[in-house]
mmCIF file of C-alpha atoms in Angstrom:
data_model
loop_
_atom_site.group_PDB
_atom_site.id
_atom_site.type_symbol
_atom_site.label_atom_id
_atom_site.label_comp_id
_atom_site.label_asym_id
_atom_site.label_seq_id
_atom_site.Cartn_x
_atom_site.Cartn_y
_atom_site.Cartn_z
ATOM 1 C CA UNK A 585 118.325 108.249 116.597
ATOM 2 C CA UNK A 586 118.003 105.665 113.870
ATOM 3 C CA UNK A 587 120.889 105.389 111.444
ATOM 4 C CA UNK A 588 121.405 103.108 108.477
ATOM 5 C CA UNK A 589 124.863 103.195 106.976
ATOM 6 C CA UNK A 590 125.567 101.437 103.692
ATOM 7 C CA UNK A 591 129.031 100.422 102.576
ATOM 8 C CA UNK A 592 130.689 98.284 99.936
ATOM 9 C CA UNK A 593 129.819 100.139 96.778
ATOM 10 C CA UNK A 594 132.368 100.900 94.114
ATOM 11 C CA UNK A 595 133.332 100.553 90.482
ATOM 12 C CA UNK A 596 133.653 97.145 88.860
ATOM 13 C CA UNK A 597 133.742 95.710 85.397
ATOM 14 C CA UNK A 598 130.991 93.663 83.818
ATOM 15 C CA UNK A 599 130.802 90.262 85.447
ATOM 16 C CA UNK A 600 132.353 91.463 88.668
ATOM 17 C CA UNK A 601 131.015 91.239 92.195
ATOM 18 C CA UNK A 602 130.357 93.545 95.109
ATOM 19 C CA UNK A 603 129.000 92.972 98.579
ATOM 20 C CA UNK A 604 127.002 95.764 100.136
ATOM 21 C CA UNK A 605 126.422 96.007 103.860
ATOM 22 C CA UNK A 606 123.950 98.114 105.821
ATOM 23 C CA UNK A 607 124.680 98.590 109.504
ATOM 24 C CA UNK A 608 121.730 99.792 111.548
ATOM 25 C CA UNK A 609 121.920 101.581 114.871
ATOM 26 C CA UNK A 610 119.234 102.945 117.159
ATOM 27 C CA UNK A 611 116.682 100.443 115.867
ATOM 28 C CA UNK A 612 116.442 96.672 116.090
ATOM 29 C CA UNK A 613 115.947 95.017 112.732
ATOM 30 C CA UNK A 614 114.931 91.762 114.355
ATOM 31 C CA UNK A 615 111.512 90.683 113.074
ATOM 32 C CA UNK A 616 111.309 93.724 110.795
ATOM 33 C CA UNK A 617 110.987 93.829 107.036
ATOM 34 C CA UNK A 618 114.213 95.099 105.467
ATOM 35 C CA UNK A 619 114.878 95.903 101.843
ATOM 36 C CA UNK A 620 117.392 97.058 99.284
ATOM 37 C CA UNK A 621 116.442 99.664 96.694
ATOM 38 C CA UNK A 622 118.370 101.310 93.896
ATOM 39 C CA UNK A 623 117.957 104.558 92.057
ATOM 40 C CA UNK A 624 119.237 105.986 88.813
ATOM 41 C CA UNK A 625 118.905 109.756 88.266
ATOM 42 C CA UNK A 626 115.664 110.537 86.517
ATOM 43 C CA UNK A 627 114.032 107.237 87.362
ATOM 44 C CA UNK A 628 111.960 106.001 90.284
ATOM 45 C CA UNK A 629 113.641 104.271 93.159
ATOM 46 C CA UNK A 630 113.314 100.547 92.501
ATOM 47 C CA UNK A 631 112.958 97.794 95.074
ATOM 48 C CA UNK A 632 115.618 95.170 94.440
ATOM 49 C CA UNK A 633 115.399 92.708 97.321
ATOM 50 C CA UNK A 634 113.255 92.196 100.386
ATOM 51 C CA UNK A 635 114.026 90.341 103.567
ATOM 52 C CA UNK A 636 111.189 89.209 105.758
ATOM 53 C CA UNK A 637 111.718 89.462 109.487
ATOM 54 C CA UNK A 638 111.517 85.710 109.851
ATOM 55 C CA UNK A 639 112.403 82.823 107.597
ATOM 56 C CA UNK A 640 115.132 82.697 105.008
ATOM 57 C CA UNK A 641 113.476 83.335 101.694
ATOM 58 C CA UNK A 642 114.380 86.761 100.323
ATOM 59 C CA UNK A 643 112.432 88.114 97.387
ATOM 60 C CA UNK A 644 113.991 89.770 94.358
ATOM 61 C CA UNK A 645 113.025 91.839 91.389
ATOM 62 C CA UNK A 646 113.231 89.727 88.234
ATOM 63 C CA UNK A 647 116.218 91.588 86.818
ATOM 64 C CA UNK A 648 118.516 90.458 89.649
ATOM 65 C CA UNK A 649 117.235 86.951 90.334
ATOM 66 C CA UNK A 650 120.038 84.408 90.235
ATOM 67 C CA UNK A 651 122.695 87.115 90.583
ATOM 68 C CA UNK A 652 121.958 88.914 93.860
ATOM 69 C CA UNK A 653 121.616 87.390 97.308
ATOM 70 C CA UNK A 654 120.224 89.348 100.233
ATOM 71 C CA UNK A 655 120.841 88.274 103.798
ATOM 72 C CA UNK A 656 120.588 89.566 107.319
ATOM 73 C CA UNK A 657 122.448 89.121 110.583
ATOM 74 C CA UNK A 658 120.115 90.164 113.362
ATOM 75 C CA UNK A 659 122.845 89.758 115.971
ATOM 76 C CA UNK A 660 124.918 92.370 114.143
ATOM 77 C CA UNK A 661 121.839 94.419 113.198
ATOM 78 C CA UNK A 662 123.119 94.372 109.629
ATOM 79 C CA UNK A 663 121.786 93.391 106.227
ATOM 80 C CA UNK A 664 123.824 92.483 103.175
ATOM 81 C CA UNK A 665 123.460 92.340 99.426
ATOM 82 C CA UNK A 666 125.851 90.087 97.548
ATOM 83 C CA UNK A 667 125.876 91.097 93.894
ATOM 84 C CA UNK A 668 127.477 88.789 91.347
ATOM 85 C CA UNK A 669 127.732 88.840 87.572
ATOM 86 C CA UNK A 670 127.117 92.555 87.581
ATOM 87 C CA UNK A 671 125.835 94.277 84.461
ATOM 88 C CA UNK A 672 126.004 97.923 83.344
ATOM 89 C CA UNK A 673 122.271 98.253 84.032
ATOM 90 C CA UNK A 674 122.958 97.501 87.701
ATOM 91 C CA UNK A 675 124.754 100.839 87.998
ATOM 92 C CA UNK A 676 122.835 102.928 90.529
ATOM 93 C CA UNK A 677 122.824 104.357 93.990
ATOM 94 C CA UNK A 678 121.877 101.523 96.329
ATOM 95 C CA UNK A 679 119.915 102.157 99.511
ATOM 96 C CA UNK A 680 118.906 99.945 102.373
ATOM 97 C CA UNK A 681 115.585 100.550 104.063
ATOM 98 C CA UNK A 682 113.899 99.438 107.256
ATOM 99 C CA UNK A 683 110.182 99.106 107.746
ATOM 100 C CA UNK A 684 108.535 100.009 111.011
ATOM 101 C CA UNK A 685 106.597 96.736 110.897
ATOM 102 C CA UNK A 686 107.202 93.076 110.338
ATOM 103 C CA UNK A 687 107.814 90.342 109.997
ATOM 104 C CA UNK A 688 106.429 90.097 106.468
ATOM 105 C CA UNK A 689 107.384 92.422 103.689
ATOM 106 C CA UNK A 690 104.867 93.361 101.045
ATOM 107 C CA UNK A 691 105.372 91.411 97.836
ATOM 108 C CA UNK A 692 105.812 94.705 95.972
ATOM 109 C CA UNK A 693 108.373 97.035 97.482
ATOM 110 C CA UNK A 694 107.224 100.631 97.698
ATOM 111 C CA UNK A 695 109.380 103.477 98.857
ATOM 112 C CA UNK A 696 106.549 104.898 100.945
ATOM 113 C CA UNK A 697 106.313 101.743 103.040
ATOM 114 C CA UNK A 698 109.755 102.161 104.605
ATOM 115 C CA UNK A 699 110.352 104.424 107.554
ATOM 116 C CA UNK A 700 114.143 104.519 107.677
ATOM 117 C CA UNK A 701 116.749 104.914 104.951
ATOM 118 C CA UNK A 702 120.471 104.965 104.563
ATOM 119 C CA UNK A 703 122.393 107.588 102.640
ATOM 120 C CA UNK A 704 123.162 105.216 99.780
ATOM 121 C CA UNK A 705 126.260 103.701 98.254
ATOM 122 C CA UNK A 706 127.147 104.073 94.579
ATOM 123 C CA UNK A 707 127.630 101.062 92.349
ATOM 124 C CA UNK A 708 129.100 101.583 88.888
ATOM 125 C CA UNK A 709 129.523 98.732 86.424
ATOM 126 C CA UNK A 710 131.546 99.416 83.313
ATOM 127 C CA UNK A 711 131.944 97.357 80.179
#
């Protein structure tokens, strides 16, 4: 049974930081495309960051470039999202996702391309 469990969400003020983690069990993330998405009620789930199965060059949506850093620890079967200089528009439910293929992620993250999902962790940024 594949499980993805996100943690690290919470409420912060503008300019604050949070570090999300996604621990995966029942599935090896090694060499697999992994991603972070976020969703606000009423809007489509948005791909925020992608992590190819090899290399060390995550990709980001323009709105978070320079503020978010995605990383992975294959030994711990865990991916992370460091979020700095948070803004109110970053408020959302954040999900990690695992693809069933790799190592390369698609340049555009689509919800339908990911086989496994976590339950989400809420991030709220207040001014």
